[in-house]
Amino acid sequence: MYDVVLLTLGSERDAPGGGCGSGGACCGGASEAAGERPEERCETPRVPVLACADALTARGARVETVTARSDAEIDEVLARLDGPPRADGLTWPDPDSKTRLVVATASDGQLRAVLRRLVRRYAPPPSRRPADLPENRTVPDLPPVGVLPLDPARSGTARDLAAQLGLPRDPAAVAAAVLDGTPRRLDLLRNDGGSVTLDGALLGAADDAGRPLHWRARVEVDGTLLSTGEEPIMACAIGNAGGYASLGDVALLADPDPSDGRVQVAVAVPVVTRSALGRKRVRLEVRRARGRAAAVVPRDEKVPFLDDGVEGELSRKRSWWTEPGAWAVWTA
């Protein structure tokens, strides 16, 4: 039978708005406004975690729940997925491991935090690239992870990655997928900023009234220019899955597929036209391209963005490239 680690993140650094879960609380349950200190509530796993642990235990699995509050504590958990020593000295995942990992996530940013540490653990340095690494990848097949969403599925377009992938949300169903399911391999986006993207990134911002702010950047996909950097851009989506497929009523990405081995990029550019009567009109032109890699070179000082729901600012060139089938989730 399997050893299963149920990993919850207690750190606030990878959640949107500075919190790990609903309402900005560290573990998605504490509320300082209610007189609770987040670190106190983080000591007690949330109900879905306890329910999943019970379901796993009932099936005979040996279960451990861990709350990690730092990269080092995440790494301690991931080390249990290591394979036997290799002749080349590289740390490599064990394809036959009897340890399975479930990540309890209150946001896609938390799942990304764990995958980022997996990449850093198992990606070999370029100078030590082994012969058994796929030619189109810089990382080996990462160990599959179970995903336990801690919050209810949201309706509308703002769906988390678990909802997009059709993964179970019920703790017992998650337990069954981890013990009896099969791994579904998915593409991973790496970037030269040292991080990874599971769903996508959206570059751009709006003013206090919700109107998009224009900015400029050179945007390129496998040599195809979507913007030269001279014209204003309203938004740019870097898509692996479909979290940023649309912006309001504007369709950006067309049928994004997280397992097609390509990154999809869309740029929304306002274009001025004139009617037959000479009246000026502004229409929105969406330019799209798919490819192996994408690069954005901002011409403005700072361009705000969301990457898997995590806020940031782009002030220099950033490149994303696809690692086909690099990571996996357990599915029923």
Coordinates of C-alpha atoms in Angstrom, one line a residue, residues 9-313:
L9 CA 1.0 25.5 2.3
G10 CA 1.0 27.8 5.3
S11 CA 3.0 30.5 3.5
E12 CA 1.3 33.6 2.2
R13 CA 3.7 34.5 -0.5
D14 CA 2.2 32.7 -3.4
A15 CA -1.5 33.6 -3.0
P16 CA -3.3 36.4 -4.7
G17 CA -3.7 39.5 -2.6
G18 CA -1.1 38.2 -0.1
G19 CA -3.2 35.4 1.4
C20 CA -3.2 31.7 1.0
G21 CA -7.0 31.2 0.9
S22 CA -10.4 32.7 1.1
G23 CA -10.6 36.2 2.4
G24 CA -6.8 36.6 2.6
A25 CA -6.4 34.1 5.4
C26 CA -3.2 32.1 5.6
C27 CA -4.8 28.6 5.4
G28 CA -8.1 29.8 4.0
G29 CA -9.9 29.6 7.3
A30 CA -8.5 32.2 9.7
S31 CA -9.7 35.7 9.9
E32 CA -7.9 38.4 11.9
A33 CA -11.1 40.4 11.8
A34 CA -12.8 37.6 13.7
G35 CA -10.1 37.8 16.3
E36 CA -8.2 34.8 15.2
R37 CA -4.5 34.7 14.4
P38 CA -3.8 32.9 11.1
E39 CA -0.9 31.0 12.5
E40 CA -3.2 29.5 15.2
R41 CA -5.8 28.2 12.7
C42 CA -3.0 26.9 10.4
E43 CA -2.1 24.4 13.1
T44 CA -5.5 22.7 12.4
P45 CA -6.0 21.2 8.9
R46 CA -9.1 22.3 7.1
V47 CA -12.1 20.0 6.9
P48 CA -11.4 18.8 3.3
V49 CA -7.9 17.8 4.3
L50 CA -9.1 15.8 7.3
A51 CA -11.8 14.2 5.1
C52 CA -9.3 13.2 2.5
A53 CA -7.0 11.8 5.1
D54 CA -9.8 9.7 6.5
A55 CA -10.7 8.4 3.1
L56 CA -7.1 7.4 2.4
T57 CA -6.7 5.8 5.7
A58 CA -9.9 3.8 5.2
R59 CA -8.3 2.3 2.1
G60 CA -5.3 1.2 4.0
A61 CA -2.9 4.0 3.0
R62 CA -0.4 5.4 5.5
V63 CA -1.2 9.1 5.7
E64 CA 0.8 12.0 7.0
T65 CA -0.5 15.6 6.9
V66 CA 2.2 18.3 6.6
T67 CA 1.8 22.1 6.6
A68 CA 4.9 23.7 4.9
R69 CA 5.6 27.4 5.6
S70 CA 8.8 27.7 3.6
D71 CA 10.5 26.4 0.5
A72 CA 12.8 24.3 2.7
E73 CA 9.8 22.6 4.3
I74 CA 8.3 21.9 0.9
D75 CA 11.6 20.4 -0.2
E76 CA 11.7 18.1 2.8
V77 CA 8.4 16.6 1.6
L78 CA 9.5 16.4 -2.1
A79 CA 12.7 14.5 -1.1
R80 CA 10.5 11.5 -0.3
L81 CA 9.8 11.2 -4.1
D82 CA 13.5 10.8 -5.0
G83 CA 14.7 7.8 -6.8
P84 CA 17.8 5.7 -6.0
P85 CA 21.2 7.2 -6.5
R86 CA 22.3 7.5 -10.1
A87 CA 25.8 7.0 -11.5
D88 CA 25.8 10.6 -12.8
G89 CA 25.0 12.0 -9.3
L90 CA 21.8 13.7 -10.4
T91 CA 18.7 13.8 -8.1
W92 CA 16.0 12.1 -10.1
P93 CA 12.3 11.2 -9.3
D94 CA 11.5 7.6 -8.6
P95 CA 9.0 6.3 -11.3
D96 CA 8.1 3.4 -9.1
S97 CA 7.7 5.3 -5.8
K98 CA 5.3 4.0 -3.3
T99 CA 4.9 7.5 -1.9
R100 CA 2.2 9.7 -3.3
L101 CA 1.7 13.4 -2.9
V102 CA -1.6 15.3 -2.5
V103 CA -1.4 19.1 -2.5
A104 CA -4.3 20.8 -0.7
T105 CA -4.7 24.1 -2.6
A106 CA -6.6 27.3 -1.8
S107 CA -5.3 28.9 -5.0
D108 CA -3.5 27.9 -8.2
G109 CA -0.5 29.9 -7.0
Q110 CA -0.1 27.4 -4.1
L111 CA 0.0 24.5 -6.6
R112 CA 2.5 26.4 -8.7
A113 CA 4.7 26.9 -5.6
V114 CA 5.0 23.1 -5.2
L115 CA 5.6 22.5 -8.9
R116 CA 8.3 25.2 -8.9
R117 CA 10.1 23.4 -6.1
L118 CA 9.8 20.1 -8.0
V119 CA 11.4 21.7 -11.1
R120 CA 14.2 23.1 -9.0
R121 CA 14.8 19.8 -7.4
Y122 CA 14.9 17.6 -10.5
A123 CA 16.0 19.9 -13.4
P124 CA 19.6 19.1 -14.2
P125 CA 22.1 21.9 -14.9
P126 CA 22.7 22.4 -18.6
S127 CA 26.3 21.2 -18.3
R128 CA 25.1 17.9 -16.9
R129 CA 22.2 17.1 -19.2
P130 CA 21.8 13.3 -19.1
A131 CA 21.1 11.1 -22.2
D132 CA 17.8 9.9 -20.8
L133 CA 16.3 13.4 -20.7
P134 CA 13.7 13.9 -23.5
E135 CA 15.2 16.1 -26.3
N136 CA 12.4 18.7 -26.0
R137 CA 12.6 19.1 -22.3
T138 CA 14.9 20.5 -19.6
V139 CA 13.2 18.4 -16.8
P140 CA 12.4 14.7 -16.4
D141 CA 8.8 13.4 -15.9
L142 CA 7.9 15.0 -12.6
P143 CA 6.0 12.8 -10.1
P144 CA 2.2 13.0 -10.4
V145 CA 0.4 15.0 -7.7
G146 CA -3.1 14.8 -6.4
V147 CA -4.9 18.1 -6.2
L148 CA -7.3 18.7 -3.3
P149 CA -9.1 22.0 -3.9
L150 CA -9.9 23.7 -0.5
D151 CA -12.5 26.1 -1.9
P152 CA -15.8 25.4 -3.8
A153 CA -15.7 25.6 -7.6
R154 CA -16.4 29.1 -8.9
S155 CA -18.8 29.5 -11.8
G156 CA -18.3 31.8 -14.8
T157 CA -14.9 32.3 -16.5
A158 CA -12.8 32.6 -13.4
R159 CA -12.3 28.9 -12.9
D160 CA -9.3 27.4 -11.1
L161 CA -7.1 24.9 -12.8
A162 CA -8.7 21.9 -11.1
A163 CA -12.1 22.9 -12.6
Q164 CA -10.6 23.5 -16.0
L165 CA -9.0 20.0 -15.9
G166 CA -12.2 18.4 -14.6
L167 CA -10.4 17.1 -11.5
P168 CA -12.5 15.8 -8.5
R169 CA -13.1 18.3 -5.7
D170 CA -14.8 15.9 -3.2
P171 CA -12.1 14.6 -0.7
A172 CA -13.1 11.0 -1.1
A173 CA -13.0 11.2 -4.9
V174 CA -9.5 12.8 -4.7
A175 CA -8.4 9.9 -2.4
A176 CA -9.7 7.4 -4.9
A177 CA -8.0 9.1 -7.8
V178 CA -4.7 9.1 -5.9
L179 CA -4.9 5.4 -5.0
D180 CA -6.6 3.9 -8.1
G181 CA -6.3 6.5 -10.8
T182 CA -3.8 7.1 -13.6
P183 CA -1.5 10.1 -14.1
R184 CA -2.6 12.6 -16.7
R185 CA 0.5 14.3 -18.1
L186 CA 0.3 18.1 -18.8
D187 CA 2.5 20.7 -20.3
L188 CA 4.5 23.0 -18.0
L189 CA 5.7 26.5 -18.9
R190 CA 9.1 27.5 -17.6
N191 CA 10.4 31.0 -17.8
D192 CA 13.8 32.7 -17.5
G193 CA 12.7 34.4 -14.3
G194 CA 13.2 31.1 -12.6
S195 CA 9.5 30.2 -12.1
V196 CA 6.9 28.1 -13.8
T197 CA 3.4 28.6 -15.1
L198 CA 0.6 25.9 -15.0
D199 CA -2.4 27.9 -16.3
G200 CA -1.2 31.1 -17.8
A201 CA -0.2 34.7 -17.4
L202 CA -2.1 37.9 -18.1
L203 CA -0.1 41.1 -18.7
G204 CA -1.8 44.5 -18.3
A205 CA -3.8 46.5 -15.8
A206 CA -6.9 48.7 -15.5
D207 CA -7.5 52.1 -13.8
D208 CA -9.8 52.6 -10.8
A209 CA -12.8 52.8 -13.2
G210 CA -12.0 49.4 -14.7
R211 CA -10.8 50.8 -18.0
P212 CA -7.7 49.0 -19.5
L213 CA -4.5 50.9 -19.4
H214 CA -2.4 50.9 -22.5
W215 CA 1.3 49.8 -22.5
R216 CA 3.9 48.9 -25.1
A217 CA 6.0 45.8 -25.5
R218 CA 7.6 43.6 -28.2
V219 CA 5.7 40.3 -28.2
E220 CA 7.1 37.4 -30.2
V221 CA 6.2 33.7 -30.5
D222 CA 8.7 31.4 -32.3
G223 CA 9.8 34.3 -34.5
T224 CA 6.3 35.6 -35.2
L225 CA 5.8 39.2 -34.1
L226 CA 2.5 40.0 -32.5
S227 CA 3.6 43.5 -31.5
T228 CA 6.7 45.4 -32.5
G229 CA 6.7 47.5 -29.3
E230 CA 5.6 50.7 -31.0
E231 CA 1.9 50.4 -30.7
P232 CA -0.3 50.4 -27.5
I233 CA -1.4 47.1 -26.1
M234 CA -4.5 46.6 -23.9
A235 CA -3.7 43.1 -22.7
C236 CA -1.4 40.1 -23.5
A237 CA -2.3 36.5 -22.5
I238 CA 0.4 33.8 -22.2
G239 CA -1.7 30.6 -22.1
N240 CA -1.0 27.0 -21.2
A241 CA -4.6 26.3 -20.0
G242 CA -7.7 28.5 -20.3
G243 CA -7.7 30.6 -17.1
Y244 CA -7.0 33.8 -19.1
A245 CA -8.8 32.8 -22.3
S246 CA -11.0 35.9 -22.1
L247 CA -10.9 39.4 -20.6
G248 CA -14.4 40.6 -19.9
D249 CA -16.3 40.1 -23.1
V250 CA -13.0 40.0 -25.2
A251 CA -11.9 36.5 -26.3
L252 CA -8.1 36.3 -26.1
L253 CA -7.1 32.6 -26.3
A254 CA -8.7 30.2 -28.8
D255 CA -9.2 26.7 -27.5
P256 CA -6.1 26.5 -25.2
D257 CA -5.0 22.9 -24.6
P258 CA -2.6 22.2 -21.7
S259 CA -1.4 19.0 -23.3
D260 CA -0.7 20.1 -26.9
G261 CA 3.0 20.9 -26.3
R262 CA 2.5 24.5 -27.3
V263 CA 2.1 27.9 -25.6
Q264 CA -0.6 30.1 -27.0
V265 CA -0.2 33.9 -26.9
A266 CA -2.7 36.6 -27.7
V267 CA -2.3 40.4 -27.8
A268 CA -5.3 42.8 -27.8
V269 CA -4.4 46.0 -29.6
P270 CA -6.8 49.0 -30.1
V271 CA -6.9 50.0 -33.8
V272 CA -8.2 53.4 -35.0
T273 CA -10.4 53.3 -38.1
R274 CA -12.5 55.9 -39.9
S275 CA -16.0 55.5 -41.3
A276 CA -17.1 56.6 -44.8
L277 CA -18.1 59.8 -43.2
G278 CA -14.7 60.3 -41.7
R279 CA -15.7 59.5 -38.1
K280 CA -13.0 58.0 -36.0
R281 CA -13.7 54.6 -34.4
V282 CA -11.6 52.4 -32.2
R283 CA -11.9 48.6 -32.6
L284 CA -10.0 45.9 -30.7
E285 CA -7.8 43.6 -32.8
V286 CA -6.7 40.3 -31.2
R287 CA -3.6 38.8 -32.6
R288 CA -2.8 35.2 -31.8
A289 CA 0.0 32.7 -32.3
R290 CA 1.0 29.3 -31.0
G291 CA 4.5 28.0 -30.6
R292 CA 7.3 26.4 -28.5
A293 CA 8.3 29.7 -26.8
A294 CA 7.2 33.3 -26.3
A295 CA 9.0 36.4 -25.3
V296 CA 7.8 39.8 -24.1
V297 CA 10.1 42.8 -24.0
P298 CA 8.4 45.7 -22.2
R299 CA 9.0 49.2 -23.6
D300 CA 7.4 50.8 -20.5
E301 CA 9.1 50.9 -17.1
K302 CA 6.8 48.3 -15.4
V303 CA 4.0 46.2 -16.8
P304 CA 1.7 44.6 -14.1
F305 CA 0.7 41.0 -14.6
L306 CA -1.0 38.0 -13.0
D307 CA 0.8 34.6 -13.3
D308 CA -1.4 31.7 -12.1
G309 CA -3.2 34.3 -10.0
V310 CA -0.1 35.7 -8.4
E311 CA 0.6 39.4 -9.0
G312 CA 3.9 40.8 -10.3
E313 CA 5.5 43.5 -12.4

